Amino acid sequence: MTKRRVDFYFQAKGSKTAKYMGNTVIDSKGRFSKKFTAVKDGSWSATWETFSSTYVNANSLKDYVDVR
């Protein structure tokens, strides 16, 4: 899974659609991270394609952010 792209999406509170916010790649230990600054309430999620017959594509659970 090394060097696979991970895409990040943000769905603002009250919106029906998520907006693409950027991407990063998975490192040699299977980890990934990317920093964003939240400016409004909403949910973040990540998705990645494996392009493999062994592993399925994955979508993270949504993580809600309450901006104060």
mmCIF file of N, CA, C and O in Angstrom:
data_model
loop_
_atom_site.group_PDB
_atom_site.id
_atom_site.type_symbol
_atom_site.label_atom_id
_atom_site.label_comp_id
_atom_site.label_asym_id
_atom_site.label_seq_id
_atom_site.Cartn_x
_atom_site.Cartn_y
_atom_site.Cartn_z
ATOM 1 N N MET A 1 0.815 -1.197 0.000
ATOM 2 C CA MET A 1 0.000 0.000 0.000
ATOM 3 C C MET A 1 0.860 1.264 0.000
ATOM 4 O O MET A 1 0.334 2.353 -0.072
ATOM 5 N N THR A 2 2.162 1.114 0.100
ATOM 6 C CA THR A 2 3.062 2.260 0.129
ATOM 7 C C THR A 2 2.871 3.138 -1.098
ATOM 8 O O THR A 2 2.698 2.645 -2.206
ATOM 9 N N LYS A 3 2.916 4.433 -0.881
ATOM 10 C CA LYS A 3 2.840 5.461 -1.925
ATOM 11 C C LYS A 3 1.471 5.546 -2.599
ATOM 12 O O LYS A 3 1.342 6.185 -3.631
ATOM 13 N N ARG A 4 0.456 4.931 -2.019
ATOM 14 C CA ARG A 4 -0.907 5.097 -2.537
ATOM 15 C C ARG A 4 -1.434 6.453 -2.105
ATOM 16 O O ARG A 4 -1.161 6.920 -1.007
ATOM 17 N N ARG A 5 -2.205 7.071 -2.968
ATOM 18 C CA ARG A 5 -2.751 8.389 -2.677
ATOM 19 C C ARG A 5 -3.985 8.284 -1.781
ATOM 20 O O ARG A 5 -4.832 7.433 -1.977
ATOM 21 N N VAL A 6 -4.064 9.184 -0.806
ATOM 22 C CA VAL A 6 -5.213 9.297 0.079
ATOM 23 C C VAL A 6 -5.827 10.677 -0.162
ATOM 24 O O VAL A 6 -5.138 11.688 -0.076
ATOM 25 N N ASP A 7 -7.119 10.709 -0.487
ATOM 26 C CA ASP A 7 -7.828 11.960 -0.742
ATOM 27 C C ASP A 7 -8.642 12.361 0.482
ATOM 28 O O ASP A 7 -9.232 11.497 1.146
ATOM 29 N N PHE A 8 -8.706 13.652 0.761
ATOM 30 C CA PHE A 8 -9.441 14.173 1.913
ATOM 31 C C PHE A 8 -10.619 15.018 1.435
ATOM 32 O O PHE A 8 -10.491 15.795 0.489
ATOM 33 N N TYR A 9 -11.745 14.865 2.146
ATOM 34 C CA TYR A 9 -12.971 15.576 1.803
ATOM 35 C C TYR A 9 -13.545 16.242 3.048
ATOM 36 O O TYR A 9 -13.433 15.715 4.154
ATOM 37 N N PHE A 10 -14.195 17.387 2.828
ATOM 38 C CA PHE A 10 -14.855 18.102 3.921
ATOM 39 C C PHE A 10 -16.295 18.373 3.521
ATOM 40 O O PHE A 10 -16.570 18.895 2.437
ATOM 41 N N GLN A 11 -17.225 18.001 4.406
ATOM 42 C CA GLN A 11 -18.644 18.277 4.194
ATOM 43 C C GLN A 11 -19.089 19.244 5.270
ATOM 44 O O GLN A 11 -19.156 18.893 6.453
ATOM 45 N N ALA A 12 -19.349 20.487 4.871
ATOM 46 C CA ALA A 12 -19.767 21.522 5.815
ATOM 47 C C ALA A 12 -21.111 21.154 6.433
ATOM 48 O O ALA A 12 -21.959 20.521 5.790
ATOM 49 N N LYS A 13 -21.296 21.563 7.675
ATOM 50 C CA LYS A 13 -22.557 21.316 8.374
ATOM 51 C C LYS A 13 -23.705 21.897 7.548
ATOM 52 O O LYS A 13 -23.645 23.042 7.109
ATOM 53 N N GLY A 14 -24.749 21.089 7.309
ATOM 54 C CA GLY A 14 -25.896 21.526 6.535
ATOM 55 C C GLY A 14 -25.778 21.290 5.035
ATOM 56 O O GLY A 14 -26.750 21.391 4.305
ATOM 57 N N SER A 15 -24.570 20.966 4.553
ATOM 58 C CA SER A 15 -24.362 20.709 3.130
ATOM 59 C C SER A 15 -24.669 19.250 2.807
ATOM 60 O O SER A 15 -24.469 18.366 3.626
ATOM 61 N N LYS A 16 -25.126 19.002 1.581
ATOM 62 C CA LYS A 16 -25.410 17.630 1.149
ATOM 63 C C LYS A 16 -24.229 16.997 0.424
ATOM 64 O O LYS A 16 -24.234 15.799 0.163
ATOM 65 N N THR A 17 -23.228 17.805 0.091
ATOM 66 C CA THR A 17 -22.089 17.288 -0.656
ATOM 67 C C THR A 17 -20.772 17.612 0.052
ATOM 68 O O THR A 17 -20.656 18.606 0.762
ATOM 69 N N ALA A 18 -19.795 16.765 -0.199
ATOM 70 C CA ALA A 18 -18.453 16.968 0.356
ATOM 71 C C ALA A 18 -17.566 17.611 -0.709
ATOM 72 O O ALA A 18 -17.732 17.365 -1.904
ATOM 73 N N LYS A 19 -16.619 18.409 -0.264
ATOM 74 C CA LYS A 19 -15.689 19.101 -1.158
ATOM 75 C C LYS A 19 -14.307 18.470 -1.027
ATOM 76 O O LYS A 19 -13.818 18.240 0.080
ATOM 77 N N TYR A 20 -13.667 18.208 -2.165
ATOM 78 C CA TYR A 20 -12.296 17.692 -2.179
ATOM 79 C C TYR A 20 -11.362 18.760 -1.629
ATOM 80 O O TYR A 20 -11.403 19.915 -2.052
ATOM 81 N N MET A 21 -10.501 18.373 -0.657
ATOM 82 C CA MET A 21 -9.634 19.344 0.005
ATOM 83 C C MET A 21 -8.139 19.129 -0.252
ATOM 84 O O MET A 21 -7.338 19.998 0.036
ATOM 85 N N GLY A 22 -7.751 17.970 -0.744
ATOM 86 C CA GLY A 22 -6.344 17.713 -0.992
ATOM 87 C C GLY A 22 -6.013 16.254 -0.813
ATOM 88 O O GLY A 22 -6.890 15.418 -0.595
ATOM 89 N N ASN A 23 -4.712 15.932 -0.915
ATOM 90 C CA ASN A 23 -4.298 14.539 -0.787
ATOM 91 C C ASN A 23 -2.901 14.422 -0.207
ATOM 92 O O ASN A 23 -2.189 15.410 -0.074
ATOM 93 N N THR A 24 -2.538 13.204 0.118
ATOM 94 C CA THR A 24 -1.192 12.849 0.563
ATOM 95 C C THR A 24 -0.959 11.402 0.155
ATOM 96 O O THR A 24 -1.811 10.809 -0.503
ATOM 97 N N VAL A 25 0.190 10.833 0.518
ATOM 98 C CA VAL A 25 0.464 9.432 0.189
ATOM 99 C C VAL A 25 0.737 8.626 1.452
ATOM 100 O O VAL A 25 1.149 9.171 2.478
ATOM 101 N N ILE A 26 0.517 7.327 1.356
ATOM 102 C CA ILE A 26 0.763 6.410 2.463
ATOM 103 C C ILE A 26 2.265 6.133 2.547
ATOM 104 O O ILE A 26 2.916 5.875 1.531
ATOM 105 N N ASP A 27 2.830 6.179 3.760
ATOM 106 C CA ASP A 27 4.265 5.937 3.914
ATOM 107 C C ASP A 27 4.572 4.442 4.009
ATOM 108 O O ASP A 27 3.669 3.603 3.933
ATOM 109 N N SER A 28 5.826 4.086 4.171
ATOM 110 C CA SER A 28 6.260 2.689 4.176
ATOM 111 C C SER A 28 5.732 1.903 5.378
ATOM 112 O O SER A 28 5.782 0.680 5.383
ATOM 113 N N LYS A 29 5.229 2.593 6.392
ATOM 114 C CA LYS A 29 4.657 1.917 7.567
ATOM 115 C C LYS A 29 3.126 1.909 7.533
ATOM 116 O O LYS A 29 2.483 1.564 8.521
ATOM 117 N N GLY A 30 2.548 2.319 6.400
ATOM 118 C CA GLY A 30 1.100 2.301 6.255
ATOM 119 C C GLY A 30 0.396 3.491 6.877
ATOM 120 O O GLY A 30 -0.811 3.479 7.053
ATOM 121 N N ARG A 31 1.130 4.541 7.191
ATOM 122 C CA ARG A 31 0.556 5.716 7.843
ATOM 123 C C ARG A 31 0.404 6.854 6.841
ATOM 124 O O ARG A 31 1.112 6.912 5.845
ATOM 125 N N PHE A 32 -0.503 7.756 7.163
ATOM 126 C CA PHE A 32 -0.636 8.972 6.371
ATOM 127 C C PHE A 32 -1.146 10.089 7.264
ATOM 128 O O PHE A 32 -1.770 9.846 8.295
ATOM 129 N N SER A 33 -0.847 11.320 6.880
ATOM 130 C CA SER A 33 -1.356 12.480 7.604
ATOM 131 C C SER A 33 -1.304 13.696 6.685
ATOM 132 O O SER A 33 -0.553 13.727 5.712
ATOM 133 N N LYS A 34 -2.112 14.673 7.024
ATOM 134 C CA LYS A 34 -2.133 15.943 6.300
ATOM 135 C C LYS A 34 -2.774 16.952 7.233
ATOM 136 O O LYS A 34 -3.716 16.633 7.943
ATOM 137 N N LYS A 35 -2.273 18.160 7.260
ATOM 138 C CA LYS A 35 -2.807 19.188 8.147
ATOM 139 C C LYS A 35 -3.705 20.140 7.372
ATOM 140 O O LYS A 35 -3.373 20.562 6.268
ATOM 141 N N PHE A 36 -4.838 20.456 7.998
ATOM 142 C CA PHE A 36 -5.781 21.422 7.456
ATOM 143 C C PHE A 36 -6.191 22.352 8.584
ATOM 144 O O PHE A 36 -6.154 21.970 9.750
ATOM 145 N N THR A 37 -6.618 23.535 8.245
ATOM 146 C CA THR A 37 -7.171 24.465 9.233
ATOM 147 C C THR A 37 -8.676 24.519 9.032
ATOM 148 O O THR A 37 -9.147 24.885 7.957
ATOM 149 N N ALA A 38 -9.418 24.143 10.052
ATOM 150 C CA ALA A 38 -10.876 24.163 9.974
ATOM 151 C C ALA A 38 -11.377 25.588 10.178
ATOM 152 O O ALA A 38 -10.956 26.271 11.097
ATOM 153 N N VAL A 39 -12.269 26.019 9.299
ATOM 154 C CA VAL A 39 -12.828 27.369 9.413
ATOM 155 C C VAL A 39 -14.333 27.337 9.651
ATOM 156 O O VAL A 39 -14.935 28.375 9.898
ATOM 157 N N LYS A 40 -14.945 26.175 9.550
ATOM 158 C CA LYS A 40 -16.372 26.036 9.832
ATOM 159 C C LYS A 40 -16.666 24.626 10.297
ATOM 160 O O LYS A 40 -15.872 23.711 10.083
ATOM 161 N N ASP A 41 -17.811 24.446 10.952
ATOM 162 C CA ASP A 41 -18.234 23.135 11.423
ATOM 163 C C ASP A 41 -18.482 22.203 10.247
ATOM 164 O O ASP A 41 -18.955 22.632 9.199
ATOM 165 N N GLY A 42 -18.181 20.926 10.451
ATOM 166 C CA GLY A 42 -18.447 19.943 9.409
ATOM 167 C C GLY A 42 -17.693 18.660 9.646
ATOM 168 O O GLY A 42 -17.045 18.473 10.674
ATOM 169 N N SER A 43 -17.767 17.779 8.681
ATOM 170 C CA SER A 43 -17.177 16.443 8.795
ATOM 171 C C SER A 43 -16.058 16.232 7.784
ATOM 172 O O SER A 43 -16.201 16.566 6.603
ATOM 173 N N TRP A 44 -14.969 15.656 8.269
ATOM 174 C CA TRP A 44 -13.822 15.297 7.433
ATOM 175 C C TRP A 44 -13.844 13.802 7.182
ATOM 176 O O TRP A 44 -14.245 13.028 8.041
ATOM 177 N N SER A 45 -13.366 13.392 6.006
ATOM 178 C CA SER A 45 -13.222 11.969 5.716
ATOM 179 C C SER A 45 -12.060 11.786 4.746
ATOM 180 O O SER A 45 -11.606 12.729 4.103
ATOM 181 N N ALA A 46 -11.581 10.546 4.679
ATOM 182 C CA ALA A 46 -10.491 10.194 3.770
ATOM 183 C C ALA A 46 -10.908 8.983 2.949
ATOM 184 O O ALA A 46 -11.676 8.137 3.416
ATOM 185 N N THR A 47 -10.395 8.888 1.744
ATOM 186 C CA THR A 47 -10.682 7.746 0.881
ATOM 187 C C THR A 47 -9.430 7.401 0.077
ATOM 188 O O THR A 47 -8.625 8.279 -0.226
ATOM 189 N N TRP A 48 -9.270 6.126 -0.206
ATOM 190 C CA TRP A 48 -8.138 5.725 -1.030
ATOM 191 C C TRP A 48 -8.481 4.484 -1.832
ATOM 192 O O TRP A 48 -9.258 3.647 -1.419
ATOM 193 N N GLU A 49 -7.910 4.413 -3.036
ATOM 194 C CA GLU A 49 -8.103 3.274 -3.917
ATOM 195 C C GLU A 49 -6.877 2.386 -3.835
ATOM 196 O O GLU A 49 -5.753 2.869 -3.797
ATOM 197 N N THR A 50 -7.107 1.086 -3.807
ATOM 198 C CA THR A 50 -5.981 0.152 -3.687
ATOM 199 C C THR A 50 -5.465 -0.317 -5.036
ATOM 200 O O THR A 50 -4.339 -0.750 -5.145
ATOM 201 N N PHE A 51 -6.308 -0.262 -6.069
ATOM 202 C CA PHE A 51 -5.947 -0.767 -7.395
ATOM 203 C C PHE A 51 -5.420 -2.201 -7.298
ATOM 204 O O PHE A 51 -4.447 -2.575 -7.926
ATOM 205 N N SER A 52 -6.069 -2.994 -6.466
ATOM 206 C CA SER A 52 -5.629 -4.353 -6.187
ATOM 207 C C SER A 52 -6.817 -5.308 -6.208
ATOM 208 O O SER A 52 -7.923 -4.949 -5.817
ATOM 209 N N SER A 53 -6.565 -6.533 -6.633
ATOM 210 C CA SER A 53 -7.612 -7.551 -6.569
ATOM 211 C C SER A 53 -7.649 -8.192 -5.182
ATOM 212 O O SER A 53 -8.593 -8.883 -4.834
ATOM 213 N N THR A 54 -6.638 -7.927 -4.363
ATOM 214 C CA THR A 54 -6.561 -8.487 -3.018
ATOM 215 C C THR A 54 -7.212 -7.581 -1.985
ATOM 216 O O THR A 54 -7.882 -8.053 -1.073
ATOM 217 N N TYR A 55 -7.027 -6.277 -2.107
ATOM 218 C CA TYR A 55 -7.536 -5.316 -1.134
ATOM 219 C C TYR A 55 -8.649 -4.465 -1.742
ATOM 220 O O TYR A 55 -8.591 -4.116 -2.919
ATOM 221 N N VAL A 56 -9.634 -4.132 -0.952
ATOM 222 C CA VAL A 56 -10.735 -3.305 -1.435
ATOM 223 C C VAL A 56 -10.426 -1.828 -1.207
ATOM 224 O O VAL A 56 -9.616 -1.479 -0.348
ATOM 225 N N ASN A 57 -11.073 -0.965 -1.964
ATOM 226 C CA ASN A 57 -10.954 0.474 -1.742
ATOM 227 C C ASN A 57 -11.522 0.802 -0.375
ATOM 228 O O ASN A 57 -12.375 0.084 0.142
ATOM 229 N N ALA A 58 -11.067 1.882 0.218
ATOM 230 C CA ALA A 58 -11.479 2.187 1.590
ATOM 231 C C ALA A 58 -11.949 3.624 1.725
ATOM 232 O O ALA A 58 -11.437 4.531 1.067
ATOM 233 N N ASN A 59 -12.932 3.800 2.594
ATOM 234 C CA ASN A 59 -13.429 5.118 2.986
ATOM 235 C C ASN A 59 -13.410 5.177 4.502
ATOM 236 O O ASN A 59 -13.889 4.252 5.162
ATOM 237 N N SER A 60 -12.877 6.244 5.042
ATOM 238 C CA SER A 60 -12.846 6.376 6.497
ATOM 239 C C SER A 60 -14.224 6.745 7.028
ATOM 240 O O SER A 60 -15.109 7.161 6.280
ATOM 241 N N LEU A 61 -14.390 6.609 8.323
ATOM 242 C CA LEU A 61 -15.567 7.164 8.978
ATOM 243 C C LEU A 61 -15.435 8.681 8.947
ATOM 244 O O LEU A 61 -14.330 9.217 8.843
ATOM 245 N N LYS A 62 -16.548 9.390 9.045
ATOM 246 C CA LYS A 62 -16.495 10.850 9.089
ATOM 247 C C LYS A 62 -16.126 11.304 10.487
ATOM 248 O O LYS A 62 -16.557 10.727 11.471
ATOM 249 N N ASP A 63 -15.286 12.335 10.563
ATOM 250 C CA ASP A 63 -14.853 12.907 11.834
ATOM 251 C C ASP A 63 -15.370 14.339 11.902
ATOM 252 O O ASP A 63 -14.950 15.198 11.125
ATOM 253 N N TYR A 64 -16.294 14.599 12.825
ATOM 254 C CA TYR A 64 -16.926 15.914 12.921
ATOM 255 C C TYR A 64 -16.028 16.899 13.675
ATOM 256 O O TYR A 64 -15.431 16.567 14.691
ATOM 257 N N VAL A 65 -15.954 18.128 13.149
ATOM 258 C CA VAL A 65 -15.172 19.190 13.761
ATOM 259 C C VAL A 65 -16.111 20.341 14.110
ATOM 260 O O VAL A 65 -16.873 20.807 13.264
ATOM 261 N N ASP A 66 -16.069 20.790 15.361
ATOM 262 C CA ASP A 66 -16.870 21.913 15.829
ATOM 263 C C ASP A 66 -15.939 23.108 16.018
ATOM 264 O O ASP A 66 -15.129 23.134 16.940
ATOM 265 N N VAL A 67 -16.003 24.072 15.092
ATOM 266 C CA VAL A 67 -15.106 25.227 15.132
ATOM 267 C C VAL A 67 -15.694 26.275 16.086
ATOM 268 O O VAL A 67 -16.863 26.624 16.001
ATOM 269 N N ARG A 68 -14.874 26.770 16.989
ATOM 270 C CA ARG A 68 -15.330 27.777 17.957
ATOM 271 C C ARG A 68 -14.537 29.054 17.826
ATOM 272 O O ARG A 68 -13.457 29.123 17.472
#
